[in-house]
Amino acid sequence: MFTLPRRRVTRLVVPLIAASVLAACGGEAPAPSGGASASAPAENITLTVALFSDFHFAPLYEAFKKIHPNVTITERRSQFNDHHNNLVTQLATGAGAADVVAVEGGFITTFQQVPDKFHNLADYGLSSRQSEYLDWKWQLGLSADGKTLLGLGTDVGGLAMCYRPDLFKKAGLPGDRESVSALWPTWDAYVETGKKFVAADVKGAAFTDGPGEHFRAMVEQAPVGFYDTSNNLVVATNPDVKKAFDMGVSMIQNKLSGKLTAFTPEWTTGIAKGTFATMVCPAWKTGVIKDQKPGEGTWDIASVPGGGGNQGGTHLMAPKQGKHPKEAAELINFLTSKESQLTLWKDASALPSLPSLYEDPAVSTFVNPYFGDAPIGKIFTDAAKALKPQHTGPKSGDVLLAMGNGLSRVELQNQAPEEAWAQAVSDAEKIK
């Protein structure tokens, strides 16, 4: 069962806060870093923000409205894949797009191809923000020809593995994060650990949620993913993609999978009730876990097999259908400011896109008591610093979905693994 992940997520109706203190305590709103003017027009306007999960923006909206009292902000959320597919349709038909839209990293290359459908944020002064960003994150916000600033990044994924110490102990496995990390330096070792968990027959719990997120993590750790740097689709010839698919099949065949699709109600219930023991865990997903209220210390965080990586991360963009581009740009600037990204890190574990914050003790030394005092600041900033960005082609999100559907067919016993692989490759090659 498969869904594309990102950023932070219930991927709700479907995988980030400057003065959240301000919203709680009535302080002054922080000025956004650089870019668009904070001056507000006289007319009362409404901005609609379209997201694929709860980004924990609500306190930021209130802070923004304190300096833009004429602006009302409404938010709508859709399931992750639906959100992105709906945006494609809205841009094609010229109707229905929000003033500000979130686009996850797996889909952003789709929209880089149609810069004429978005307001150029450089026209509103936001190109001044470039020096603040990780270079690869900034580049993702540009059109394919590099001439249009389509969006500003909210966060990056920074990979780890979340696990349930209580379930590990029931299976006779170690529970502390250092020992757990040592269990799986590689994905093969992760599968072998899963086999031991299954053999222990822990009542009511699978070793992991499902193979889709693991497949994505493994592909995105490779030097080359679905496309080469010339945007040629290489799914059929890239051994790392086949290796990741085979790893997913092995998880299914060895009964490691709980057959859950990420961000469905069954999956979020499983987080709270402990129906699976591990899941691939970019930084933003720790916020998802906390939102399900499983209990402090119920989950902990270990290293991800294969050594680091990134999964997800979002950009905020302004479709041209929006009638208030200046205010939309100001809101994007505010939500992605240094102050806002720092607060979203504290409140939702959304790892900032701004590397200067990695040296801020509020990030680098942050210990999260909800995850057994895990040093998540060090875990995720180390992963972000070590990341070697992979080139993503024009339809990476759609290709990822096609491959994930292949694994789903294996899990549902609708196809043999080699048939599922062949169809997934064929489906990917038909994507235009």
Tab-separated table of C-alpha atoms in Angstrom:
chain	number	residue	atom	x	y	z
A	1	MET	CA	0.000	0.000	0.000
A	2	PHE	CA	1.541	3.202	-1.045
A	3	THR	CA	1.288	6.928	-0.859
A	4	LEU	CA	3.806	9.603	-1.617
A	5	PRO	CA	4.977	11.214	1.577
A	6	ARG	CA	6.452	15.004	2.570
A	7	ARG	CA	6.126	17.050	4.546
A	8	ARG	CA	4.567	16.816	7.442
A	9	VAL	CA	1.481	15.305	7.431
A	10	THR	CA	-2.126	13.920	8.501
A	11	ARG	CA	-2.135	14.146	4.832
A	12	LEU	CA	-5.586	15.192	5.645
A	13	VAL	CA	-8.685	15.429	3.432
A	14	VAL	CA	-4.997	13.654	1.139
A	15	PRO	CA	4.042	12.076	2.998
A	16	LEU	CA	5.510	23.869	9.701
A	17	ILE	CA	5.772	29.249	13.681
A	18	ALA	CA	7.279	32.930	14.066
A	19	ALA	CA	6.150	33.955	17.091
A	20	SER	CA	4.003	31.012	17.973
A	21	VAL	CA	4.622	32.570	21.269
A	22	LEU	CA	3.114	35.676	19.782
A	23	ALA	CA	-0.096	33.834	18.989
A	24	ALA	CA	-0.225	32.431	22.467
A	25	CYS	CA	0.913	35.474	24.366
A	26	GLY	CA	-0.103	38.455	22.278
A	27	GLY	CA	3.411	39.693	21.514
A	28	GLU	CA	4.549	41.607	18.484
A	29	ALA	CA	4.783	39.715	15.198
A	30	PRO	CA	8.332	39.122	13.921
A	31	ALA	CA	9.283	40.859	10.731
A	32	PRO	CA	9.829	38.371	7.895
A	33	SER	CA	13.397	38.096	6.646
A	34	GLY	CA	13.959	40.124	3.496
A	35	GLY	CA	11.741	40.234	0.437
A	36	ALA	CA	8.220	41.456	0.053
A	37	SER	CA	6.917	44.540	1.786
A	38	ALA	CA	4.694	44.087	4.824
A	39	SER	CA	2.512	47.069	3.921
A	40	ALA	CA	-1.139	46.132	3.499
A	41	PRO	CA	-3.634	47.529	0.975
A	42	ALA	CA	-6.753	49.233	2.257
A	43	GLU	CA	-9.216	46.724	0.855
A	44	ASN	CA	-10.226	43.661	2.800
A	45	ILE	CA	-9.132	40.498	1.025
A	46	THR	CA	-9.152	36.744	1.564
A	47	LEU	CA	-6.174	34.493	0.792
A	48	THR	CA	-6.742	30.764	0.420
A	49	VAL	CA	-3.890	28.411	1.293
A	50	ALA	CA	-4.027	24.821	-0.049
A	51	LEU	CA	-2.055	22.172	1.865
A	52	PHE	CA	-1.805	18.381	1.954
A	53	SER	CA	-1.591	18.100	5.747
A	54	ASP	CA	-1.551	20.122	8.925
A	55	PHE	CA	1.556	22.274	8.580
A	56	HIS	CA	0.920	23.882	11.983
A	57	PHE	CA	0.564	27.264	10.262
A	58	ALA	CA	-2.412	28.466	12.333
A	59	PRO	CA	-0.429	30.558	14.866
A	60	LEU	CA	1.578	32.049	12.012
A	61	TYR	CA	-1.581	33.104	10.229
A	62	GLU	CA	-2.610	34.987	13.351
A	63	ALA	CA	0.809	36.633	13.566
A	64	PHE	CA	0.605	37.644	9.905
A	65	LYS	CA	-2.861	39.123	10.359
A	66	LYS	CA	-1.603	41.353	13.178
A	67	ILE	CA	0.495	43.228	10.626
A	68	HIS	CA	-2.023	42.714	7.788
A	69	PRO	CA	-5.346	43.294	9.550
A	70	ASN	CA	-7.188	43.539	6.238
A	71	VAL	CA	-6.274	39.963	5.261
A	72	THR	CA	-8.383	36.916	6.083
A	73	ILE	CA	-6.706	33.537	5.565
A	74	THR	CA	-8.620	30.353	4.852
A	75	GLU	CA	-6.948	26.964	4.639
A	76	ARG	CA	-8.048	23.860	2.784
A	77	ARG	CA	-6.448	20.441	2.916
A	78	SER	CA	-6.599	17.406	0.664
A	79	GLN	CA	-5.054	13.949	0.702
A	80	PHE	CA	-1.458	14.057	-0.501
A	81	ASN	CA	-1.793	12.605	-3.983
A	82	ASP	CA	-5.181	14.238	-4.536
A	83	HIS	CA	-3.745	17.628	-3.597
A	84	HIS	CA	-1.044	17.495	-6.260
A	85	ASN	CA	-3.216	15.893	-8.927
A	86	ASN	CA	-5.934	18.464	-8.282
A	87	LEU	CA	-3.399	21.242	-8.717
A	88	VAL	CA	-2.404	19.846	-12.108
A	89	THR	CA	-6.061	19.890	-13.142
A	90	GLN	CA	-6.659	23.373	-11.714
A	91	LEU	CA	-3.723	24.807	-13.634
A	92	ALA	CA	-4.828	23.086	-16.844
A	93	THR	CA	-8.420	24.310	-16.598
A	94	GLY	CA	-7.587	27.749	-15.239
A	95	ALA	CA	-9.917	27.434	-12.264
A	96	GLY	CA	-9.892	26.292	-8.661
A	97	ALA	CA	-6.300	26.940	-7.569
A	98	ALA	CA	-5.667	28.596	-4.209
A	99	ASP	CA	-3.734	31.842	-3.728
A	100	VAL	CA	-0.889	29.925	-2.043
A	101	VAL	CA	-0.231	26.226	-2.641
A	102	ALA	CA	2.138	23.753	-1.016
A	103	VAL	CA	4.100	21.541	-3.420
A	104	GLU	CA	6.061	18.587	-2.045
A	105	GLY	CA	9.544	17.730	-3.290
A	106	GLY	CA	8.443	14.612	-5.145
A	107	PHE	CA	6.105	16.667	-7.332
A	108	ILE	CA	7.863	19.989	-7.723
A	109	THR	CA	9.559	19.094	-11.003
A	110	THR	CA	6.095	18.711	-12.550
A	111	PHE	CA	5.366	22.357	-11.870
A	112	GLN	CA	8.836	23.590	-12.819
A	113	GLN	CA	7.781	22.878	-16.400
A	114	VAL	CA	4.867	25.376	-16.351
A	115	PRO	CA	6.203	28.650	-14.930
A	116	ASP	CA	3.568	30.601	-16.854
A	117	LYS	CA	0.967	29.190	-14.460
A	118	PHE	CA	2.568	30.826	-11.406
A	119	HIS	CA	3.392	34.333	-10.262
A	120	ASN	CA	7.125	35.036	-10.382
A	121	LEU	CA	7.991	35.702	-6.755
A	122	ALA	CA	11.073	37.605	-7.891
A	123	ASP	CA	8.685	40.328	-9.065
A	124	TYR	CA	7.783	40.850	-5.402
A	125	GLY	CA	11.338	41.031	-4.092
A	126	LEU	CA	11.719	37.480	-2.865
A	127	SER	CA	14.853	36.711	-4.889
A	128	SER	CA	16.625	38.574	-2.078
A	129	ARG	CA	16.144	35.445	0.038
A	130	GLN	CA	18.473	33.259	-2.062
A	131	SER	CA	21.549	33.579	0.157
A	132	GLU	CA	19.582	32.282	3.146
A	133	TYR	CA	18.798	28.887	1.586
A	134	LEU	CA	20.514	25.591	1.025
A	135	ASP	CA	21.522	25.936	-2.609
A	136	TRP	CA	19.789	22.770	-3.785
A	137	LYS	CA	16.591	23.768	-1.990
A	138	TRP	CA	16.621	27.194	-3.663
A	139	GLN	CA	17.186	25.622	-7.076
A	140	LEU	CA	14.121	23.426	-6.609
A	141	GLY	CA	12.050	26.576	-6.304
A	142	LEU	CA	13.071	27.801	-9.756
A	143	SER	CA	11.496	27.011	-13.114
A	144	ALA	CA	13.209	24.463	-15.346
A	145	ASP	CA	14.984	27.262	-17.249
A	146	GLY	CA	16.003	28.995	-14.030
A	147	LYS	CA	14.319	32.257	-14.991
A	148	THR	CA	11.282	32.234	-12.701
A	149	LEU	CA	11.163	32.024	-8.911
A	150	LEU	CA	8.185	29.735	-8.418
A	151	GLY	CA	8.352	29.097	-4.696
A	152	LEU	CA	10.184	29.380	-1.399
A	153	GLY	CA	11.061	26.311	0.657
A	154	THR	CA	9.545	25.634	4.037
A	155	ASP	CA	11.581	22.660	5.235
A	156	VAL	CA	13.729	19.674	4.288
A	157	GLY	CA	13.262	16.043	5.196
A	158	GLY	CA	16.454	14.785	6.862
A	159	LEU	CA	15.997	10.998	7.250
A	160	ALA	CA	15.947	8.786	10.318
A	161	MET	CA	14.010	5.696	11.441
A	162	CYS	CA	11.340	5.972	14.123
A	163	TYR	CA	10.676	2.880	16.227
A	164	ARG	CA	8.742	1.633	19.250
A	165	PRO	CA	11.130	0.618	22.075
A	166	ASP	CA	8.355	-1.257	23.901
A	167	LEU	CA	7.629	-3.473	20.897
A	168	PHE	CA	11.337	-4.083	20.296
A	169	LYS	CA	11.768	-5.254	23.870
A	170	LYS	CA	8.790	-7.603	23.526
A	171	ALA	CA	10.553	-9.101	20.506
A	172	GLY	CA	13.785	-9.586	22.452
A	173	LEU	CA	15.518	-6.786	20.563
A	174	PRO	CA	17.426	-3.898	22.154
A	175	GLY	CA	15.441	-0.766	22.881
A	176	ASP	CA	18.014	2.032	23.184
A	177	ARG	CA	18.605	4.111	20.053
A	178	GLU	CA	22.356	3.458	19.776
A	179	SER	CA	21.887	-0.312	19.842
A	180	VAL	CA	18.897	-0.114	17.506
A	181	SER	CA	20.863	1.998	15.014
A	182	ALA	CA	23.601	-0.642	15.099
A	183	LEU	CA	21.080	-3.314	14.070
A	184	TRP	CA	20.709	-1.931	10.548
A	185	PRO	CA	23.677	-0.231	8.900
A	186	THR	CA	22.202	-1.464	5.595
A	187	TRP	CA	18.711	-2.127	4.265
A	188	ASP	CA	19.482	-5.834	4.088
A	189	ALA	CA	20.279	-5.725	7.811
A	190	TYR	CA	16.990	-3.896	8.398
A	191	VAL	CA	15.092	-6.736	6.703
A	192	GLU	CA	17.005	-9.307	8.762
A	193	THR	CA	16.054	-7.436	11.952
A	194	GLY	CA	12.464	-7.489	10.761
A	195	LYS	CA	12.595	-11.254	10.348
A	196	LYS	CA	13.656	-11.589	14.002
A	197	PHE	CA	10.782	-9.354	15.044
A	198	VAL	CA	8.310	-11.448	13.053
A	199	ALA	CA	9.711	-14.677	14.529
A	200	ALA	CA	9.075	-13.293	18.031
A	201	ASP	CA	5.352	-13.055	17.181
A	202	VAL	CA	4.620	-9.795	18.987
A	203	LYS	CA	0.846	-9.763	19.340
A	204	GLY	CA	-0.957	-7.160	17.272
A	205	ALA	CA	2.164	-5.561	15.774
A	206	ALA	CA	3.900	-5.752	12.417
A	207	PHE	CA	7.543	-4.807	12.060
A	208	THR	CA	6.765	-1.811	9.848
A	209	ASP	CA	3.875	0.043	8.268
A	210	GLY	CA	4.423	-0.840	4.586
A	211	PRO	CA	7.119	-0.971	1.896
A	212	GLY	CA	6.341	2.218	-0.030
A	213	GLU	CA	8.160	4.743	2.153
A	214	HIS	CA	11.160	2.422	2.433
A	215	PHE	CA	11.329	2.059	-1.347
A	216	ARG	CA	11.330	5.831	-1.746
A	217	ALA	CA	14.001	6.325	0.918
A	218	MET	CA	16.271	3.740	-0.672
A	219	VAL	CA	15.888	5.212	-4.176
A	220	GLU	CA	16.532	8.730	-2.922
A	221	GLN	CA	19.714	7.625	-1.166
A	222	ALA	CA	21.171	6.454	-4.490
A	223	PRO	CA	23.431	8.655	-6.668
A	224	VAL	CA	20.853	8.451	-9.479
A	225	GLY	CA	17.122	7.971	-9.061
A	226	PHE	CA	14.395	7.738	-11.675
A	227	TYR	CA	16.026	10.208	-14.086
A	228	ASP	CA	19.574	10.973	-15.162
A	229	THR	CA	20.836	14.548	-15.308
A	230	SER	CA	19.639	14.853	-18.913
A	231	ASN	CA	16.076	14.051	-17.751
A	232	ASN	CA	16.097	10.613	-19.378
A	233	LEU	CA	13.936	8.111	-17.507
A	234	VAL	CA	16.272	5.341	-16.291
A	235	VAL	CA	13.922	3.254	-14.141
A	236	ALA	CA	14.398	0.148	-16.291
A	237	THR	CA	18.196	0.367	-16.356
A	238	ASN	CA	19.096	1.806	-12.944
A	239	PRO	CA	20.031	-1.141	-10.699
A	240	ASP	CA	19.407	0.938	-7.577
A	241	VAL	CA	15.717	1.301	-8.454
A	242	LYS	CA	15.344	-2.460	-8.985
A	243	LYS	CA	17.264	-3.136	-5.776
A	244	ALA	CA	14.868	-0.895	-3.843
A	245	PHE	CA	11.847	-2.588	-5.445
A	246	ASP	CA	13.236	-6.022	-4.552
A	247	MET	CA	13.803	-4.858	-0.981
A	248	GLY	CA	10.134	-3.850	-0.793
A	249	VAL	CA	9.125	-7.254	-2.148
A	250	SER	CA	11.305	-8.953	0.459
A	251	MET	CA	9.580	-6.983	3.209
A	252	ILE	CA	6.217	-8.197	1.909
A	253	GLN	CA	7.238	-11.818	1.418
A	254	ASN	CA	8.806	-12.027	4.879
A	255	LYS	CA	5.662	-10.588	6.476
A	256	LEU	CA	7.378	-7.462	7.798
A	257	SER	CA	4.659	-5.183	6.435
A	258	GLY	CA	1.521	-4.121	8.252
A	259	LYS	CA	-0.077	-3.445	4.847
A	260	LEU	CA	-0.795	0.164	5.766
A	261	THR	CA	-0.768	3.137	3.437
A	262	ALA	CA	0.893	6.163	4.964
A	263	PHE	CA	-1.382	8.985	6.075
A	264	THR	CA	-4.593	6.958	5.955
A	265	PRO	CA	-6.777	6.788	9.087
A	266	GLU	CA	-5.634	3.198	9.690
A	267	TRP	CA	-2.009	4.300	9.567
A	268	THR	CA	-2.445	7.206	11.973
A	269	THR	CA	-4.380	4.933	14.321
A	270	GLY	CA	-1.494	2.475	14.109
A	271	ILE	CA	0.926	5.162	15.240
A	272	ALA	CA	-1.135	5.775	18.339
A	273	LYS	CA	-1.940	2.153	19.147
A	274	GLY	CA	1.322	0.471	18.209
A	275	THR	CA	0.227	-1.757	15.338
A	276	PHE	CA	3.682	-1.438	13.757
A	277	ALA	CA	7.153	-1.010	15.243
A	278	THR	CA	9.177	1.014	12.711
A	279	MET	CA	8.709	3.583	9.972
A	280	VAL	CA	10.928	5.699	7.776
A	281	CYS	CA	11.012	9.034	9.539
A	282	PRO	CA	11.977	12.338	7.939
A	283	ALA	CA	12.071	15.172	10.453
A	284	TRP	CA	8.575	16.392	9.706
A	285	LYS	CA	7.076	12.973	10.430
A	286	THR	CA	7.995	13.265	14.107
A	287	GLY	CA	5.409	16.044	14.205
A	288	VAL	CA	2.865	13.682	12.675
A	289	ILE	CA	3.606	11.096	15.353
A	290	LYS	CA	3.168	13.628	18.144
A	291	ASP	CA	-0.132	14.790	16.634
A	292	GLN	CA	-1.517	11.261	17.081
A	293	LYS	CA	-0.814	11.442	20.845
A	294	PRO	CA	0.653	7.944	21.296
A	295	GLY	CA	2.182	9.039	24.609
A	296	GLU	CA	5.504	10.573	25.603
A	297	GLY	CA	8.401	8.152	25.122
A	298	THR	CA	6.301	5.685	23.132
A	299	TRP	CA	8.375	6.296	19.984
A	300	ASP	CA	12.120	6.874	19.682
A	301	ILE	CA	14.435	7.734	16.794
A	302	ALA	CA	17.375	5.758	15.376
A	303	SER	CA	19.566	6.114	12.307
A	304	VAL	CA	18.123	5.198	8.934
A	305	PRO	CA	19.699	2.251	7.065
A	306	GLY	CA	22.017	3.245	4.248
A	307	GLY	CA	23.235	6.429	5.908
A	308	GLY	CA	21.227	9.648	5.860
A	309	GLY	CA	19.194	11.169	3.079
A	310	ASN	CA	16.216	13.420	2.521
A	311	GLN	CA	12.546	12.694	2.014
A	312	GLY	CA	10.007	15.329	1.268
A	313	GLY	CA	10.185	18.991	2.082
A	314	THR	CA	7.854	21.584	0.629
A	315	HIS	CA	7.765	24.833	-1.339
A	316	LEU	CA	5.019	27.442	-1.191
A	317	MET	CA	3.937	28.830	-4.571
A	318	ALA	CA	1.398	31.352	-5.884
A	319	PRO	CA	-0.686	30.271	-8.907
A	320	LYS	CA	-1.536	33.045	-11.357
A	321	GLN	CA	-5.208	32.387	-10.798
A	322	GLY	CA	-4.817	34.208	-7.485
A	323	LYS	CA	-6.072	37.796	-7.602
A	324	HIS	CA	-3.815	39.105	-4.840
A	325	PRO	CA	-0.247	38.188	-5.828
A	326	LYS	CA	1.435	40.864	-3.709
A	327	GLU	CA	-0.269	39.700	-0.531
A	328	ALA	CA	0.276	36.045	-1.464
A	329	ALA	CA	3.995	36.750	-1.871
A	330	GLU	CA	4.060	38.532	1.481
A	331	LEU	CA	2.415	35.547	3.152
A	332	ILE	CA	4.857	33.111	1.516
A	333	ASN	CA	7.726	35.304	2.661
A	334	PHE	CA	6.372	35.386	6.199
A	335	LEU	CA	5.692	31.653	6.477
A	336	THR	CA	9.203	30.803	5.244
A	337	SER	CA	11.099	33.478	7.195
A	338	LYS	CA	13.913	32.533	9.536
A	339	GLU	CA	11.738	33.278	12.538
A	340	SER	CA	8.876	31.176	11.251
A	341	GLN	CA	11.077	28.229	10.287
A	342	LEU	CA	12.652	28.247	13.742
A	343	THR	CA	9.259	28.217	15.434
A	344	LEU	CA	7.977	25.463	13.136
A	345	TRP	CA	11.022	23.419	14.077
A	346	LYS	CA	10.189	23.823	17.749
A	347	ASP	CA	6.489	23.166	17.326
A	348	ALA	CA	6.319	20.625	14.501
A	349	SER	CA	9.890	19.280	14.037
A	350	ALA	CA	9.979	20.793	10.531
A	351	LEU	CA	13.694	20.899	9.743
A	352	PRO	CA	14.523	24.369	8.376
A	353	SER	CA	15.668	24.996	4.806
A	354	LEU	CA	17.994	27.739	6.060
A	355	PRO	CA	21.416	26.342	7.010
A	356	SER	CA	22.262	29.261	9.306
A	357	LEU	CA	19.686	27.827	11.690
A	358	TYR	CA	21.601	24.542	11.917
A	359	GLU	CA	24.126	26.332	14.105
A	360	ASP	CA	21.446	27.848	16.313
A	361	PRO	CA	21.425	25.958	19.624
A	362	ALA	CA	17.641	25.927	19.458
A	363	VAL	CA	18.058	23.563	16.493
A	364	SER	CA	21.460	21.883	16.833
A	365	THR	CA	21.156	20.908	20.501
A	366	PHE	CA	17.411	20.375	20.593
A	367	VAL	CA	16.373	17.297	22.568
A	368	ASN	CA	12.795	16.104	22.227
A	369	PRO	CA	11.333	14.653	25.435
A	370	TYR	CA	8.398	13.236	23.498
A	371	PHE	CA	10.829	10.824	21.814
A	372	GLY	CA	12.719	9.663	24.862
A	373	ASP	CA	14.918	12.781	24.895
A	374	ALA	CA	16.185	11.931	21.424
A	375	PRO	CA	18.738	14.501	20.201
A	376	ILE	CA	16.707	15.195	17.105
A	377	GLY	CA	18.541	18.436	16.366
A	378	LYS	CA	21.815	16.570	15.881
A	379	ILE	CA	20.191	13.575	14.166
A	380	PHE	CA	18.425	15.594	11.505
A	381	THR	CA	20.919	18.415	10.948
A	382	ASP	CA	23.699	15.841	10.511
A	383	ALA	CA	21.541	14.109	7.907
A	384	ALA	CA	20.861	17.408	6.129
A	385	LYS	CA	24.522	18.421	6.092
A	386	ALA	CA	25.565	15.030	4.682
A	387	LEU	CA	22.954	15.085	1.936
A	388	LYS	CA	24.135	14.888	-1.662
A	389	PRO	CA	21.048	16.062	-3.578
A	390	GLN	CA	19.771	13.731	-6.264
A	391	HIS	CA	18.556	15.057	-9.598
A	392	THR	CA	14.791	14.780	-9.904
A	393	GLY	CA	13.244	14.591	-13.352
A	394	PRO	CA	10.088	16.243	-14.672
A	395	LYS	CA	7.643	13.540	-13.536
A	396	SER	CA	9.396	12.040	-10.520
A	397	GLY	CA	6.296	12.126	-8.352
A	398	ASP	CA	4.202	10.288	-10.929
A	399	VAL	CA	6.947	7.715	-11.495
A	400	LEU	CA	7.222	7.135	-7.755
A	401	LEU	CA	3.490	6.511	-7.611
A	402	ALA	CA	3.682	4.022	-10.495
A	403	MET	CA	6.448	2.091	-8.756
A	404	GLY	CA	4.594	2.153	-5.448
A	405	ASN	CA	1.476	0.830	-7.124
A	406	GLY	CA	3.570	-2.101	-8.331
A	407	LEU	CA	4.516	-2.935	-4.748
A	408	SER	CA	0.866	-2.600	-3.735
A	409	ARG	CA	-0.127	-5.186	-6.333
A	410	VAL	CA	2.402	-7.593	-4.847
A	411	GLU	CA	1.149	-6.904	-1.334
A	412	LEU	CA	-2.449	-7.475	-2.369
A	413	GLN	CA	-1.348	-10.681	-4.147
A	414	ASN	CA	-2.696	-9.425	-7.454
A	415	GLN	CA	0.623	-9.949	-9.248
A	416	ALA	CA	3.825	-11.892	-8.906
A	417	PRO	CA	6.836	-9.682	-8.136
A	418	GLU	CA	8.437	-9.844	-11.592
A	419	GLU	CA	5.113	-9.132	-13.300
A	420	ALA	CA	4.513	-6.203	-10.954
A	421	TRP	CA	7.986	-4.853	-11.703
A	422	ALA	CA	7.485	-5.160	-15.452
A	423	GLN	CA	4.147	-3.357	-15.294
A	424	ALA	CA	5.528	-0.640	-13.008
A	425	VAL	CA	8.343	0.033	-15.478
A	426	SER	CA	5.885	0.038	-18.370
A	427	ASP	CA	3.541	2.409	-16.512
A	428	ALA	CA	6.435	4.726	-15.678
A	429	GLU	CA	7.560	4.817	-19.304
A	430	LYS	CA	4.058	5.873	-20.398
A	431	ILE	CA	4.116	8.954	-18.163
A	432	LYS	CA	4.510	12.095	-20.242
